[in-house]
Structure formats: C-alpha cells, structure tokens
Amino acid sequence: MTAADGGARTVRFIDVHYHCGPDAYVRRRTATTAAAAYAAHGGWVVLKNHLGSTAAQAWEARQQGLPVSGSVVLNDLAGGFDPRAVEQAVVQHGEDSGLRLIVHLPTVTGRAHRSRLTRTPSHPLLADGQRPLTVTDDSGRLRPDVRELLRAARDLPVVVSTGHADGHEVRLLIEEAVRLDLPRLMLNQPANPMTGLTCKDLADLVGAEQVFTEQTALTHLLGYQPWSDLADVLTLLPRVVYSSDLGQPSQPDISDWLTRSAEWFDRAGLTPRRVREITRDAPLAMLSL
C-alpha cells in the first residue's frame, strides 16, 4: 500500500506513534501484526521503537500491502545525532509510501522520572537501560551536532520530533526550527512529565505553521495529564496530531484505544470535522512530502 496509490490519503485515521517489537521493552505486536490490526480498522500506523529505526520493518510490511510507515529514534545506541543514522533510515524507508520518516530526538535522556508503566526489558543487555543523551549541553544550549542535524534534516523527507526534550529544550528546538525554516517539527507528547508543557504553555509556542503538537492517549491513561488539559489540547490548539503511544502489553490494544478515544472526543464536544482534523488531516499534512 502506498500513499501514491491511495494509501494514507484514503484511510480513516493515522496513528503516528505505536510501539512494536523488537523494542527496548517487550511489546504486544510485531510490525506486521500491528499494521494488520490498523488495516482492519481502516487506519495507517507509524511504527516506533527506542532502539532505533523501524524504517526497514515498515518497508517490508508495505510490500505485503499493509498501511504502515516508519521512524527512527536517535538515542545513543542508534548513533545519536549522526546524520548518517537518519540518512540510512530514509533509504531503508524507501519512497513508495509517499510519506515522511519521523526522526525522533533522544527519548532516553537520563532525567529523573519513574514511569508508571509495567515494563520488561526485551534483552539482557538492556537490563541497566541505555546511555542517556540530551539535545542541550551543560550550559543549557542546543548542542552543535543537534543544530547540524536540524540543518541536514531540511533537505530530507523527514519530520523531526522533539523526543523527550524538557520544556526549555522544546522552546530552543522550536526557535531553531523556525530560524532554519525546517519543514516539519512535531512536539512529541509535550504533556508527559519529562516535558511538562500544558495547553496554555503550548498556545504560546505553536504559532509557526511547521510546528505540530502530538497528543497521545497514553499520557492521559497513565494519569500524567488531567482531563481538562487533554480536552483543551484536543479542542483549542492548531495542528494537533492525535496518537496512541501504545503497544505495551499492560495497556489497551488498538480496538480498545479507538473505542475509548471516541468516548473522549464525544465528552470533549468535538465536532466530526475536528475529529477528522486531529486524527487524519493534521497527521497527513505533517507526513506528506
């Protein structure tokens, strides 16, 4: 399935954040079984894992006619801020999807945060976690290699995601993205405790047309984000991309997420047009070339 042949432009919804195995932790589904489940519900999925790239997995699944594209997470284990890691993922992702690869800045940052998830490392080498990496140096400025990576990303078919940057770093990344005229920047689940940005905070940050805000279901499911803030993000902000951030065996499966999401949208008073905007139109606008 390709975007050029209908693909993502004909689906009911797009989930830009689903974790499949192999990953840093045990996951519910593989790339192909996840993509098949999204196909059964009329959706498209972007696969993610904290070990690095899902680009080749997504390419392989698309050859089987499945609605899936990929991402790369630039944690230290995957090469960090080396542009070659991004270029390799872009090549592995192929051109047939007609969609941008999502490039996540580091998600393992070493910041103090105890997850409420029940998680099992997927391999003995990961028992002690991964070496942390942040986008800023000791002085609180963006690292030169991060600036170079953003500059290189301008000329590649990618969406840059802020990863698990903190609130200060997100502001710096937005400023740099605007300065460089980076085509796409996604604020990755900014309500999570490591970032800590509320809807009110975001309203002052997302004015630039290339900035998209991801709202994940998991942030609210884990109790990190109160209902009032979730409802405000869903109803008030421009260019909101609604996603799941699921795939954990302890969390709802895809069908349950869709059911619960519909209940949330109804409770928040979203119109059918707004639901389509946050679940399909904004994600497609962000991912389109």
PDB file of C-alpha atoms in Angstrom:
ATOM      1  CA  MET A   1       0.000   0.000   0.000  1.00  0.00           C
ATOM      2  CA  THR A   2       1.428   3.370  -0.973  1.00  0.00           C
ATOM      3  CA  ALA A   3       0.310   6.943  -0.482  1.00  0.00           C
ATOM      4  CA  ALA A   4       0.679   7.482  -4.210  1.00  0.00           C
ATOM      5  CA  ASP A   5      -1.807   4.665  -4.888  1.00  0.00           C
ATOM      6  CA  GLY A   6      -4.348   5.931  -2.360  1.00  0.00           C
ATOM      7  CA  GLY A   7      -2.686   4.645   0.782  1.00  0.00           C
ATOM      8  CA  ALA A   8      -2.649   7.039   3.700  1.00  0.00           C
ATOM      9  CA  ARG A   9      -4.892   9.521   1.885  1.00  0.00           C
ATOM     10  CA  THR A  10      -7.788   7.077   1.875  1.00  0.00           C
ATOM     11  CA  VAL A  11      -7.603   5.810   5.468  1.00  0.00           C
ATOM     12  CA  ARG A  12      -9.957   6.828   8.284  1.00  0.00           C
ATOM     13  CA  PHE A  13      -7.195   7.779  10.726  1.00  0.00           C
ATOM     14  CA  ILE A  14      -3.414   7.854  11.148  1.00  0.00           C
ATOM     15  CA  ASP A  15      -1.640   6.886  14.377  1.00  0.00           C
ATOM     16  CA  VAL A  16       1.870   8.379  14.286  1.00  0.00           C
ATOM     17  CA  HIS A  17       3.096   6.674  17.471  1.00  0.00           C
ATOM     18  CA  TYR A  18       2.783   2.929  18.035  1.00  0.00           C
ATOM     19  CA  HIS A  19       5.458   0.719  19.599  1.00  0.00           C
ATOM     20  CA  CYS A  20       6.131  -2.668  18.024  1.00  0.00           C
ATOM     21  CA  GLY A  21       8.746  -5.292  18.762  1.00  0.00           C
ATOM     22  CA  PRO A  22      11.645  -5.648  18.832  1.00  0.00           C
ATOM     23  CA  ASP A  23      11.981  -2.640  21.123  1.00  0.00           C
ATOM     24  CA  ALA A  24      13.750  -1.743  24.334  1.00  0.00           C
ATOM     25  CA  TYR A  25      10.812  -3.345  26.162  1.00  0.00           C
ATOM     26  CA  VAL A  26       8.545  -6.277  25.376  1.00  0.00           C
ATOM     27  CA  ARG A  27       5.700  -5.209  23.076  1.00  0.00           C
ATOM     28  CA  ARG A  28       2.278  -6.606  22.273  1.00  0.00           C
ATOM     29  CA  ARG A  29       2.686  -6.847  18.482  1.00  0.00           C
ATOM     30  CA  THR A  30       5.218  -7.156  15.692  1.00  0.00           C
ATOM     31  CA  ALA A  31       5.361  -4.676  12.817  1.00  0.00           C
ATOM     32  CA  THR A  32       3.205  -6.836  10.565  1.00  0.00           C
ATOM     33  CA  THR A  33       0.608  -7.828  13.163  1.00  0.00           C
ATOM     34  CA  ALA A  34       0.288  -4.202  14.272  1.00  0.00           C
ATOM     35  CA  ALA A  35      -0.105  -2.979  10.696  1.00  0.00           C
ATOM     36  CA  ALA A  36      -2.671  -5.712  10.003  1.00  0.00           C
ATOM     37  CA  ALA A  37      -4.697  -4.609  13.032  1.00  0.00           C
ATOM     38  CA  TYR A  38      -4.676  -0.998  11.834  1.00  0.00           C
ATOM     39  CA  ALA A  39      -5.712  -2.155   8.369  1.00  0.00           C
ATOM     40  CA  ALA A  40      -8.676  -3.985   9.890  1.00  0.00           C
ATOM     41  CA  HIS A  41      -9.829  -0.704  11.419  1.00  0.00           C
ATOM     42  CA  GLY A  42      -9.210   1.377   8.301  1.00  0.00           C
ATOM     43  CA  GLY A  43      -6.152   3.132   9.719  1.00  0.00           C
ATOM     44  CA  TRP A  44      -2.493   3.832   8.985  1.00  0.00           C
ATOM     45  CA  VAL A  45       0.258   3.425  11.582  1.00  0.00           C
ATOM     46  CA  VAL A  46       3.747   4.871  12.074  1.00  0.00           C
ATOM     47  CA  LEU A  47       5.891   2.405  13.997  1.00  0.00           C
ATOM     48  CA  LYS A  48       8.337   3.486  16.697  1.00  0.00           C
ATOM     49  CA  ASN A  49      10.917   1.878  18.952  1.00  0.00           C
ATOM     50  CA  HIS A  50      13.512   3.191  21.381  1.00  0.00           C
ATOM     51  CA  LEU A  51      16.295   1.039  19.902  1.00  0.00           C
ATOM     52  CA  GLY A  52      16.461   2.988  16.652  1.00  0.00           C
ATOM     53  CA  SER A  53      14.818   2.582  13.271  1.00  0.00           C
ATOM     54  CA  THR A  54      11.582   0.884  12.183  1.00  0.00           C
ATOM     55  CA  ALA A  55      12.081   2.019   8.575  1.00  0.00           C
ATOM     56  CA  ALA A  56      13.015  -1.391   7.148  1.00  0.00           C
ATOM     57  CA  GLN A  57      10.216  -3.131   9.083  1.00  0.00           C
ATOM     58  CA  ALA A  58       7.711  -0.651   7.683  1.00  0.00           C
ATOM     59  CA  TRP A  59       9.038  -1.109   4.133  1.00  0.00           C
ATOM     60  CA  GLU A  60       8.752  -4.889   4.442  1.00  0.00           C
ATOM     61  CA  ALA A  61       5.195  -4.656   5.770  1.00  0.00           C
ATOM     62  CA  ARG A  62       4.162  -2.305   2.956  1.00  0.00           C
ATOM     63  CA  GLN A  63       5.323  -4.851   0.417  1.00  0.00           C
ATOM     64  CA  GLN A  64       2.605  -7.070   1.895  1.00  0.00           C
ATOM     65  CA  GLY A  65       0.035  -4.337   1.255  1.00  0.00           C
ATOM     66  CA  LEU A  66      -0.121  -3.123   4.852  1.00  0.00           C
ATOM     67  CA  PRO A  67      -0.748   0.538   5.856  1.00  0.00           C
ATOM     68  CA  VAL A  68       2.441   1.418   7.689  1.00  0.00           C
ATOM     69  CA  SER A  69       5.399   3.786   7.682  1.00  0.00           C
ATOM     70  CA  GLY A  70       8.362   4.203   9.983  1.00  0.00           C
ATOM     71  CA  SER A  71      10.519   6.313  12.243  1.00  0.00           C
ATOM     72  CA  VAL A  72      13.979   6.439  13.783  1.00  0.00           C
ATOM     73  CA  VAL A  73      14.779   7.327  17.405  1.00  0.00           C
ATOM     74  CA  LEU A  74      18.196   8.934  17.796  1.00  0.00           C
ATOM     75  CA  ASN A  75      19.140   7.500  21.160  1.00  0.00           C
ATOM     76  CA  ASP A  76      22.834   6.895  21.842  1.00  0.00           C
ATOM     77  CA  LEU A  77      22.503   3.199  20.973  1.00  0.00           C
ATOM     78  CA  ALA A  78      21.269   4.107  17.473  1.00  0.00           C
ATOM     79  CA  GLY A  79      24.103   6.554  16.750  1.00  0.00           C
ATOM     80  CA  GLY A  80      22.847   9.682  18.447  1.00  0.00           C
ATOM     81  CA  PHE A  81      22.947  12.829  16.354  1.00  0.00           C
ATOM     82  CA  ASP A  82      24.963  11.385  13.454  1.00  0.00           C
ATOM     83  CA  PRO A  83      23.132  12.435  10.248  1.00  0.00           C
ATOM     84  CA  ARG A  84      24.167   9.113   8.713  1.00  0.00           C
ATOM     85  CA  ALA A  85      21.733   7.326  11.042  1.00  0.00           C
ATOM     86  CA  VAL A  86      18.948   9.470   9.595  1.00  0.00           C
ATOM     87  CA  GLU A  87      20.112   9.032   6.009  1.00  0.00           C
ATOM     88  CA  GLN A  88      20.280   5.254   6.428  1.00  0.00           C
ATOM     89  CA  ALA A  89      16.739   5.182   7.815  1.00  0.00           C
ATOM     90  CA  VAL A  90      15.477   7.361   4.959  1.00  0.00           C
ATOM     91  CA  VAL A  91      16.982   4.957   2.419  1.00  0.00           C
ATOM     92  CA  GLN A  92      15.560   1.903   4.207  1.00  0.00           C
ATOM     93  CA  HIS A  93      12.171   3.584   4.412  1.00  0.00           C
ATOM     94  CA  GLY A  94      12.015   3.793   0.624  1.00  0.00           C
ATOM     95  CA  GLU A  95       9.989   6.177  -1.498  1.00  0.00           C
ATOM     96  CA  ASP A  96       6.886   4.089  -2.080  1.00  0.00           C
ATOM     97  CA  SER A  97       4.936   5.323   0.965  1.00  0.00           C
ATOM     98  CA  GLY A  98       4.969   8.933  -0.250  1.00  0.00           C
ATOM     99  CA  LEU A  99       5.288   9.965   3.410  1.00  0.00           C
ATOM    100  CA  ARG A 100       7.998  11.483   5.559  1.00  0.00           C
ATOM    101  CA  LEU A 101      10.000   9.391   8.000  1.00  0.00           C
ATOM    102  CA  ILE A 102       9.658  10.637  11.600  1.00  0.00           C
ATOM    103  CA  VAL A 103      13.030  11.372  13.219  1.00  0.00           C
ATOM    104  CA  HIS A 104      12.739  11.399  16.994  1.00  0.00           C
ATOM    105  CA  LEU A 105      15.398  13.180  19.006  1.00  0.00           C
ATOM    106  CA  PRO A 106      16.517  11.144  22.053  1.00  0.00           C
ATOM    107  CA  THR A 107      13.912   9.531  24.268  1.00  0.00           C
ATOM    108  CA  VAL A 108      16.451   8.215  26.806  1.00  0.00           C
ATOM    109  CA  THR A 109      17.655  11.417  28.455  1.00  0.00           C
ATOM    110  CA  GLY A 110      18.622  10.323  31.965  1.00  0.00           C
ATOM    111  CA  ARG A 111      16.211  12.729  33.628  1.00  0.00           C
ATOM    112  CA  ALA A 112      14.629  11.671  36.897  1.00  0.00           C
ATOM    113  CA  HIS A 113      11.271  10.147  36.059  1.00  0.00           C
ATOM    114  CA  ARG A 114       9.745   6.914  37.321  1.00  0.00           C
ATOM    115  CA  SER A 115       7.391   5.546  34.692  1.00  0.00           C
ATOM    116  CA  ARG A 116       4.024   4.220  35.812  1.00  0.00           C
ATOM    117  CA  LEU A 117       4.216   1.562  33.129  1.00  0.00           C
ATOM    118  CA  THR A 118       4.937  -2.073  33.946  1.00  0.00           C
ATOM    119  CA  ARG A 119       7.798  -2.831  31.566  1.00  0.00           C
ATOM    120  CA  THR A 120      10.092  -5.778  30.856  1.00  0.00           C
ATOM    121  CA  PRO A 121      13.410  -5.175  29.046  1.00  0.00           C
ATOM    122  CA  SER A 122      13.475  -7.095  25.790  1.00  0.00           C
ATOM    123  CA  HIS A 123      17.106  -8.222  26.077  1.00  0.00           C
ATOM    124  CA  PRO A 124      19.625  -8.864  28.895  1.00  0.00           C
ATOM    125  CA  LEU A 125      21.916  -6.151  27.508  1.00  0.00           C
ATOM    126  CA  LEU A 126      19.163  -3.632  28.273  1.00  0.00           C
ATOM    127  CA  ALA A 127      18.725  -4.611  31.923  1.00  0.00           C
ATOM    128  CA  ASP A 128      20.504  -1.438  33.039  1.00  0.00           C
ATOM    129  CA  GLY A 129      18.886   0.731  30.376  1.00  0.00           C
ATOM    130  CA  GLN A 130      20.601   2.784  27.676  1.00  0.00           C
ATOM    131  CA  ARG A 131      23.173   5.520  27.992  1.00  0.00           C
ATOM    132  CA  PRO A 132      21.358   8.885  28.186  1.00  0.00           C
ATOM    133  CA  LEU A 133      21.643  11.655  25.638  1.00  0.00           C
ATOM    134  CA  THR A 134      20.188  15.174  25.635  1.00  0.00           C
ATOM    135  CA  VAL A 135      19.881  17.861  22.965  1.00  0.00           C
ATOM    136  CA  THR A 136      21.478  20.532  25.177  1.00  0.00           C
ATOM    137  CA  ASP A 137      24.955  20.853  26.670  1.00  0.00           C
ATOM    138  CA  ASP A 138      25.866  21.668  30.269  1.00  0.00           C
ATOM    139  CA  SER A 139      25.211  25.358  29.643  1.00  0.00           C
ATOM    140  CA  GLY A 140      21.628  24.690  28.528  1.00  0.00           C
ATOM    141  CA  ARG A 141      22.277  25.490  24.848  1.00  0.00           C
ATOM    142  CA  LEU A 142      21.489  23.291  21.878  1.00  0.00           C
ATOM    143  CA  ARG A 143      24.467  21.106  21.097  1.00  0.00           C
ATOM    144  CA  PRO A 144      26.293  21.976  17.853  1.00  0.00           C
ATOM    145  CA  ASP A 145      25.653  18.470  16.477  1.00  0.00           C
ATOM    146  CA  VAL A 146      21.940  18.921  17.109  1.00  0.00           C
ATOM    147  CA  ARG A 147      21.994  22.165  15.141  1.00  0.00           C
ATOM    148  CA  GLU A 148      23.828  20.391  12.335  1.00  0.00           C
ATOM    149  CA  LEU A 149      21.306  17.576  12.376  1.00  0.00           C
ATOM    150  CA  LEU A 150      18.406  20.017  12.077  1.00  0.00           C
ATOM    151  CA  ARG A 151      20.170  21.760   9.221  1.00  0.00           C
ATOM    152  CA  ALA A 152      20.691  18.438   7.417  1.00  0.00           C
ATOM    153  CA  ALA A 153      17.044  17.486   8.014  1.00  0.00           C
ATOM    154  CA  ARG A 154      15.858  20.455   5.943  1.00  0.00           C
ATOM    155  CA  ASP A 155      16.824  18.614   2.776  1.00  0.00           C
ATOM    156  CA  LEU A 156      15.486  15.186   3.730  1.00  0.00           C
ATOM    157  CA  PRO A 157      11.917  13.787   3.574  1.00  0.00           C
ATOM    158  CA  VAL A 158      11.530  13.734   7.361  1.00  0.00           C
ATOM    159  CA  VAL A 159       9.546  15.117  10.285  1.00  0.00           C
ATOM    160  CA  VAL A 160      11.748  15.988  13.259  1.00  0.00           C
ATOM    161  CA  SER A 161      10.228  15.107  16.637  1.00  0.00           C
ATOM    162  CA  THR A 162      11.383  16.693  19.904  1.00  0.00           C
ATOM    163  CA  GLY A 163      11.627  13.303  21.613  1.00  0.00           C
ATOM    164  CA  HIS A 164      11.717  13.519  25.395  1.00  0.00           C
ATOM    165  CA  ALA A 165      13.198  17.001  25.495  1.00  0.00           C
ATOM    166  CA  ASP A 166      12.272  19.124  28.502  1.00  0.00           C
ATOM    167  CA  GLY A 167      10.244  22.322  28.252  1.00  0.00           C
ATOM    168  CA  HIS A 168      13.308  24.567  27.908  1.00  0.00           C
ATOM    169  CA  GLU A 169      14.743  22.357  25.162  1.00  0.00           C
ATOM    170  CA  VAL A 170      11.443  22.280  23.285  1.00  0.00           C
ATOM    171  CA  ARG A 171      11.458  26.075  23.169  1.00  0.00           C
ATOM    172  CA  LEU A 172      15.029  26.071  21.848  1.00  0.00           C
ATOM    173  CA  LEU A 173      14.171  23.470  19.214  1.00  0.00           C
ATOM    174  CA  ILE A 174      11.187  25.481  18.017  1.00  0.00           C
ATOM    175  CA  GLU A 175      13.316  28.628  17.752  1.00  0.00           C
ATOM    176  CA  GLU A 176      15.988  26.790  15.778  1.00  0.00           C
ATOM    177  CA  ALA A 177      13.460  25.055  13.537  1.00  0.00           C
ATOM    178  CA  VAL A 178      11.865  28.389  12.671  1.00  0.00           C
ATOM    179  CA  ARG A 179      15.253  30.030  12.126  1.00  0.00           C
ATOM    180  CA  LEU A 180      16.335  27.245   9.772  1.00  0.00           C
ATOM    181  CA  ASP A 181      12.901  27.007   8.111  1.00  0.00           C
ATOM    182  CA  LEU A 182      12.748  23.309   8.931  1.00  0.00           C
ATOM    183  CA  PRO A 183       9.728  21.936   7.033  1.00  0.00           C
ATOM    184  CA  ARG A 184       8.196  19.926   9.913  1.00  0.00           C
ATOM    185  CA  LEU A 185       8.657  19.826  13.680  1.00  0.00           C
ATOM    186  CA  MET A 186       6.472  17.643  15.911  1.00  0.00           C
ATOM    187  CA  LEU A 187       6.271  18.375  19.633  1.00  0.00           C
ATOM    188  CA  ASN A 188       6.382  14.835  20.989  1.00  0.00           C
ATOM    189  CA  GLN A 189       3.740  14.235  23.686  1.00  0.00           C
ATOM    190  CA  PRO A 190       4.512  17.567  25.421  1.00  0.00           C
ATOM    191  CA  ALA A 191       2.225  16.831  28.403  1.00  0.00           C
ATOM    192  CA  ASN A 192       4.468  13.981  29.551  1.00  0.00           C
ATOM    193  CA  PRO A 193       6.284  14.608  32.878  1.00  0.00           C
ATOM    194  CA  MET A 194       9.713  14.921  31.253  1.00  0.00           C
ATOM    195  CA  THR A 195       8.495  17.829  29.097  1.00  0.00           C
ATOM    196  CA  GLY A 196       5.696  19.220  31.238  1.00  0.00           C
ATOM    197  CA  LEU A 197       4.011  21.632  28.838  1.00  0.00           C
ATOM    198  CA  THR A 198       0.328  22.401  29.335  1.00  0.00           C
ATOM    199  CA  CYS A 199      -2.116  23.555  26.690  1.00  0.00           C
ATOM    200  CA  LYS A 200      -1.660  27.115  27.959  1.00  0.00           C
ATOM    201  CA  ASP A 201       2.116  26.800  27.509  1.00  0.00           C
ATOM    202  CA  LEU A 202       1.709  25.348  24.043  1.00  0.00           C
ATOM    203  CA  ALA A 203      -0.625  28.101  22.893  1.00  0.00           C
ATOM    204  CA  ASP A 204       2.342  30.479  23.057  1.00  0.00           C
ATOM    205  CA  LEU A 205       4.693  28.095  21.208  1.00  0.00           C
ATOM    206  CA  VAL A 206       2.859  26.660  18.212  1.00  0.00           C
ATOM    207  CA  GLY A 207       2.293  29.715  16.067  1.00  0.00           C
ATOM    208  CA  ALA A 208       4.676  28.665  13.311  1.00  0.00           C
ATOM    209  CA  GLU A 209       2.973  26.722  10.520  1.00  0.00           C
ATOM    210  CA  GLN A 210       5.554  23.936  10.528  1.00  0.00           C
ATOM    211  CA  VAL A 211       5.021  23.113  14.223  1.00  0.00           C
ATOM    212  CA  PHE A 212       2.630  20.251  15.055  1.00  0.00           C
ATOM    213  CA  THR A 213       1.582  19.154  18.549  1.00  0.00           C
ATOM    214  CA  GLU A 214       1.253  15.451  19.297  1.00  0.00           C
ATOM    215  CA  GLN A 215      -1.364  14.478  21.858  1.00  0.00           C
ATOM    216  CA  THR A 216      -1.001  10.873  22.953  1.00  0.00           C
ATOM    217  CA  ALA A 217      -3.656   8.792  24.635  1.00  0.00           C
ATOM    218  CA  LEU A 218      -1.072   7.187  26.919  1.00  0.00           C
ATOM    219  CA  THR A 219      -0.184  10.474  28.629  1.00  0.00           C
ATOM    220  CA  HIS A 220      -3.729  10.706  29.931  1.00  0.00           C
ATOM    221  CA  LEU A 221      -4.176   6.966  30.509  1.00  0.00           C
ATOM    222  CA  LEU A 222      -1.206   6.954  32.896  1.00  0.00           C
ATOM    223  CA  GLY A 223      -2.547   9.941  34.833  1.00  0.00           C
ATOM    224  CA  TYR A 224       0.205  12.318  33.757  1.00  0.00           C
ATOM    225  CA  GLN A 225      -2.232  14.726  32.124  1.00  0.00           C
ATOM    226  CA  PRO A 226      -5.554  15.816  33.673  1.00  0.00           C
ATOM    227  CA  TRP A 227      -8.737  15.588  31.646  1.00  0.00           C
ATOM    228  CA  SER A 228      -9.106  19.373  31.470  1.00  0.00           C
ATOM    229  CA  ASP A 229      -5.736  19.785  29.750  1.00  0.00           C
ATOM    230  CA  LEU A 230      -6.372  16.883  27.368  1.00  0.00           C
ATOM    231  CA  ALA A 231      -9.738  18.366  26.402  1.00  0.00           C
ATOM    232  CA  ASP A 232      -8.190  21.802  25.876  1.00  0.00           C
ATOM    233  CA  VAL A 233      -5.476  20.426  23.579  1.00  0.00           C
ATOM    234  CA  LEU A 234      -7.999  18.403  21.587  1.00  0.00           C
ATOM    235  CA  THR A 235     -10.284  21.385  21.072  1.00  0.00           C
ATOM    236  CA  LEU A 236      -8.168  24.547  21.049  1.00  0.00           C
ATOM    237  CA  LEU A 237      -4.717  24.145  19.522  1.00  0.00           C
ATOM    238  CA  PRO A 238      -3.905  24.277  15.795  1.00  0.00           C
ATOM    239  CA  ARG A 239      -2.222  21.347  14.020  1.00  0.00           C
ATOM    240  CA  VAL A 240      -2.886  18.756  16.728  1.00  0.00           C
ATOM    241  CA  VAL A 241      -1.875  15.191  15.871  1.00  0.00           C
ATOM    242  CA  TYR A 242      -3.723  12.639  17.995  1.00  0.00           C
ATOM    243  CA  SER A 243      -1.867   9.357  18.572  1.00  0.00           C
ATOM    244  CA  SER A 244      -1.860   6.338  20.863  1.00  0.00           C
ATOM    245  CA  ASP A 245       1.732   5.756  22.123  1.00  0.00           C
ATOM    246  CA  LEU A 246       0.548   2.216  22.808  1.00  0.00           C
ATOM    247  CA  GLY A 247       1.905  -1.260  22.134  1.00  0.00           C
ATOM    248  CA  GLN A 248       2.634  -2.130  25.778  1.00  0.00           C
ATOM    249  CA  PRO A 249       1.090  -5.473  26.884  1.00  0.00           C
ATOM    250  CA  SER A 250      -0.230  -3.778  30.027  1.00  0.00           C
ATOM    251  CA  GLN A 251      -2.131  -1.090  28.111  1.00  0.00           C
ATOM    252  CA  PRO A 252      -5.228  -1.129  25.863  1.00  0.00           C
ATOM    253  CA  ASP A 253      -4.985  -2.779  22.468  1.00  0.00           C
ATOM    254  CA  ILE A 254      -5.780  -0.894  19.265  1.00  0.00           C
ATOM    255  CA  SER A 255      -9.523  -1.562  19.157  1.00  0.00           C
ATOM    256  CA  ASP A 256      -9.924  -0.564  22.809  1.00  0.00           C
ATOM    257  CA  TRP A 257      -7.948   2.641  22.185  1.00  0.00           C
ATOM    258  CA  LEU A 258     -10.221   3.557  19.292  1.00  0.00           C
ATOM    259  CA  THR A 259     -13.327   2.974  21.399  1.00  0.00           C
ATOM    260  CA  ARG A 260     -12.002   4.988  24.312  1.00  0.00           C
ATOM    261  CA  SER A 261     -10.834   7.790  22.013  1.00  0.00           C
ATOM    262  CA  ALA A 262     -14.316   8.110  20.517  1.00  0.00           C
ATOM    263  CA  GLU A 263     -15.704   8.446  24.045  1.00  0.00           C
ATOM    264  CA  TRP A 264     -13.161  11.160  24.875  1.00  0.00           C
ATOM    265  CA  PHE A 265     -13.927  13.080  21.688  1.00  0.00           C
ATOM    266  CA  ASP A 266     -17.632  12.988  22.487  1.00  0.00           C
ATOM    267  CA  ARG A 267     -17.040  14.080  26.090  1.00  0.00           C
ATOM    268  CA  ALA A 268     -14.863  16.980  24.907  1.00  0.00           C
ATOM    269  CA  GLY A 269     -17.588  18.091  22.489  1.00  0.00           C
ATOM    270  CA  LEU A 270     -15.517  17.679  19.339  1.00  0.00           C
ATOM    271  CA  THR A 271     -17.319  18.094  16.050  1.00  0.00           C
ATOM    272  CA  PRO A 272     -16.904  15.407  13.376  1.00  0.00           C
ATOM    273  CA  ARG A 273     -14.796  17.902  11.428  1.00  0.00           C
ATOM    274  CA  ARG A 274     -12.435  18.444  14.372  1.00  0.00           C
ATOM    275  CA  VAL A 275     -12.154  14.697  14.973  1.00  0.00           C
ATOM    276  CA  ARG A 276     -11.177  14.198  11.330  1.00  0.00           C
ATOM    277  CA  GLU A 277      -8.698  17.071  11.608  1.00  0.00           C
ATOM    278  CA  ILE A 278      -6.777  15.709  14.605  1.00  0.00           C
ATOM    279  CA  THR A 279      -6.934  12.028  13.673  1.00  0.00           C
ATOM    280  CA  ARG A 280      -6.355  12.199   9.912  1.00  0.00           C
ATOM    281  CA  ASP A 281      -5.942  15.582   8.244  1.00  0.00           C
ATOM    282  CA  ALA A 282      -3.247  17.059  10.517  1.00  0.00           C
ATOM    283  CA  PRO A 283      -1.199  13.840  10.668  1.00  0.00           C
ATOM    284  CA  LEU A 284      -1.407  13.539   6.884  1.00  0.00           C
ATOM    285  CA  ALA A 285      -0.407  17.189   6.403  1.00  0.00           C
ATOM    286  CA  MET A 286       2.567  16.656   8.695  1.00  0.00           C
ATOM    287  CA  LEU A 287       3.725  13.449   6.990  1.00  0.00           C
ATOM    288  CA  SER A 288       3.072  14.438   3.381  1.00  0.00           C
ATOM    289  CA  LEU A 289       6.003  15.356   1.164  1.00  0.00           C
TER     290      LEU A 289
END
